[in-house]
Amino acid sequence: MTEREAILGFMMGERMKAALIAATQMAMAIEGLGEDEKEGANKVFSIFLRTLYQDIGLAHKVSPQEQWADIRKELDGGLVMVDSKVSHGSVDNLSRAISHATTISSRAMTFLKDKALL
């Protein structure tokens, strides 16, 4: 890992982690909606998750780490649940994706600390 990859990996990992935490909260909020509201909320939530999916491609290019693929895999599982209209079922996948994003950030931070850049 280069310094540039570590800096970008840390930034993208933290950004992804924050977005995944927000996604988890969205999934739980959708569960509390009335049936007439859930359909639209699920569509918006699906679009949001697909946007994160695209961001992973960029993140992997600027900071190649295997955990990006793991996050993508978890998002795939979450999207299946959302597209099946059971958004709350995506919470487990999103939680595991948060863990992978945390690992990316942690590795990048450790690298930067070792180089006395952080």
Tab-separated table of C-alpha atoms in Angstrom:
chain	number	residue	atom	x	y	z
A	1	MET	CA	0.000	0.000	0.000
A	2	THR	CA	1.308	3.451	-0.877
A	3	GLU	CA	0.759	6.595	1.184
A	4	ARG	CA	-1.724	7.833	-1.403
A	5	GLU	CA	-3.659	4.551	-1.341
A	6	ALA	CA	-3.694	4.606	2.457
A	7	ILE	CA	-4.977	8.180	2.645
A	8	LEU	CA	-7.678	7.522	0.055
A	9	GLY	CA	-8.503	4.146	1.610
A	10	PHE	CA	-8.936	5.737	5.023
A	11	MET	CA	-11.122	8.482	3.567
A	12	MET	CA	-13.250	6.118	1.476
A	13	GLY	CA	-13.505	3.559	4.292
A	14	GLU	CA	-14.809	6.168	6.717
A	15	ARG	CA	-17.166	7.568	4.105
A	16	MET	CA	-18.508	4.100	3.327
A	17	LYS	CA	-18.868	3.268	7.005
A	18	ALA	CA	-20.931	6.423	7.618
A	19	ALA	CA	-23.147	5.692	4.607
A	20	LEU	CA	-23.666	2.087	5.720
A	21	ILE	CA	-24.631	3.210	9.223
A	22	ALA	CA	-27.181	5.574	7.659
A	23	ALA	CA	-28.424	2.705	5.469
A	24	THR	CA	-28.930	0.518	8.539
A	25	GLN	CA	-31.003	3.262	10.151
A	26	MET	CA	-33.029	3.638	6.937
A	27	ALA	CA	-33.772	-0.087	6.866
A	28	MET	CA	-35.081	0.042	10.427
A	29	ALA	CA	-37.123	3.182	9.716
A	30	ILE	CA	-38.758	1.592	6.673
A	31	GLU	CA	-39.976	-1.261	8.844
A	32	GLY	CA	-41.967	1.237	10.923
A	33	LEU	CA	-43.756	2.772	7.941
A	34	GLY	CA	-47.290	2.018	6.871
A	35	GLU	CA	-47.792	-0.417	4.015
A	36	ASP	CA	-48.705	2.380	1.609
A	37	GLU	CA	-45.391	4.142	2.322
A	38	LYS	CA	-43.115	1.106	2.273
A	39	GLU	CA	-43.136	0.580	-1.491
A	40	GLY	CA	-41.778	4.038	-2.269
A	41	ALA	CA	-39.342	3.905	0.635
A	42	ASN	CA	-37.990	0.550	-0.567
A	43	LYS	CA	-37.425	1.989	-4.054
A	44	VAL	CA	-35.496	4.968	-2.680
A	45	PHE	CA	-33.526	2.694	-0.345
A	46	SER	CA	-32.635	0.387	-3.229
A	47	ILE	CA	-31.349	3.361	-5.237
A	48	PHE	CA	-29.270	4.501	-2.249
A	49	LEU	CA	-27.677	1.053	-1.840
A	50	ARG	CA	-26.933	0.852	-5.564
A	51	THR	CA	-25.184	4.221	-5.324
A	52	LEU	CA	-22.997	2.827	-2.536
A	53	TYR	CA	-22.324	-0.195	-4.729
A	54	GLN	CA	-20.986	2.113	-7.454
A	55	ASP	CA	-18.860	4.024	-4.932
A	56	ILE	CA	-17.155	0.764	-4.001
A	57	GLY	CA	-15.857	0.447	-7.554
A	58	LEU	CA	-14.199	3.851	-7.277
A	59	ALA	CA	-12.868	3.095	-3.805
A	60	HIS	CA	-11.327	-0.155	-4.997
A	61	LYS	CA	-9.565	1.660	-7.848
A	62	VAL	CA	-7.997	4.314	-5.620
A	63	SER	CA	-7.212	1.988	-2.701
A	64	PRO	CA	-7.089	-1.665	-3.773
A	65	GLN	CA	-8.041	-3.820	-0.794
A	66	GLU	CA	-9.843	-7.140	-0.759
A	67	GLN	CA	-12.446	-5.938	1.739
A	68	TRP	CA	-14.090	-3.756	-0.910
A	69	ALA	CA	-15.224	-6.971	-2.612
A	70	ASP	CA	-16.526	-8.210	0.747
A	71	ILE	CA	-18.568	-5.021	1.169
A	72	ARG	CA	-19.924	-5.422	-2.349
A	73	LYS	CA	-20.920	-9.027	-1.559
A	74	GLU	CA	-22.789	-7.897	1.554
A	75	LEU	CA	-24.530	-5.146	-0.414
A	76	ASP	CA	-25.598	-7.771	-2.958
A	77	GLY	CA	-27.266	-9.710	-0.157
A	78	GLY	CA	-28.841	-6.562	1.242
A	79	LEU	CA	-30.189	-5.572	-2.159
A	80	VAL	CA	-31.837	-8.973	-2.543
A	81	MET	CA	-33.689	-8.354	0.713
A	82	VAL	CA	-34.673	-4.794	-0.239
A	83	ASP	CA	-35.817	-5.819	-3.712
A	84	SER	CA	-37.868	-8.581	-2.055
A	85	LYS	CA	-39.552	-5.841	0.004
A	86	VAL	CA	-38.054	-6.935	3.330
A	87	SER	CA	-35.682	-4.038	3.957
A	88	HIS	CA	-35.239	-4.945	7.614
A	89	GLY	CA	-33.689	-8.217	6.423
A	90	SER	CA	-30.764	-6.243	5.001
A	91	VAL	CA	-29.555	-5.119	8.444
A	92	ASP	CA	-27.360	-8.197	8.980
A	93	ASN	CA	-25.674	-7.701	5.605
A	94	LEU	CA	-25.191	-4.005	6.257
A	95	SER	CA	-23.695	-4.710	9.690
A	96	ARG	CA	-21.132	-7.047	8.173
A	97	ALA	CA	-20.379	-4.455	5.480
A	98	ILE	CA	-19.741	-1.871	8.228
A	99	SER	CA	-17.257	-4.272	9.788
A	100	HIS	CA	-15.392	-4.622	6.485
A	101	ALA	CA	-15.320	-0.829	6.012
A	102	THR	CA	-13.932	-0.480	9.531
A	103	THR	CA	-11.182	-2.972	8.673
A	104	ILE	CA	-10.221	-0.951	5.592
A	105	SER	CA	-10.006	2.266	7.601
A	106	SER	CA	-8.109	0.589	10.418
A	107	ARG	CA	-5.492	-0.898	8.101
A	108	ALA	CA	-5.012	2.418	6.348
A	109	MET	CA	-4.728	4.274	9.649
A	110	THR	CA	-2.169	1.793	10.961
A	111	PHE	CA	-0.126	2.179	7.774
A	112	LEU	CA	-0.228	5.974	8.065
A	113	LYS	CA	0.722	5.867	11.752
A	114	ASP	CA	3.653	3.580	10.994
A	115	LYS	CA	4.845	6.137	8.429
A	116	ALA	CA	4.348	8.939	10.995
A	117	LEU	CA	1.802	10.565	8.692
A	118	LEU	CA	-1.035	10.420	11.181
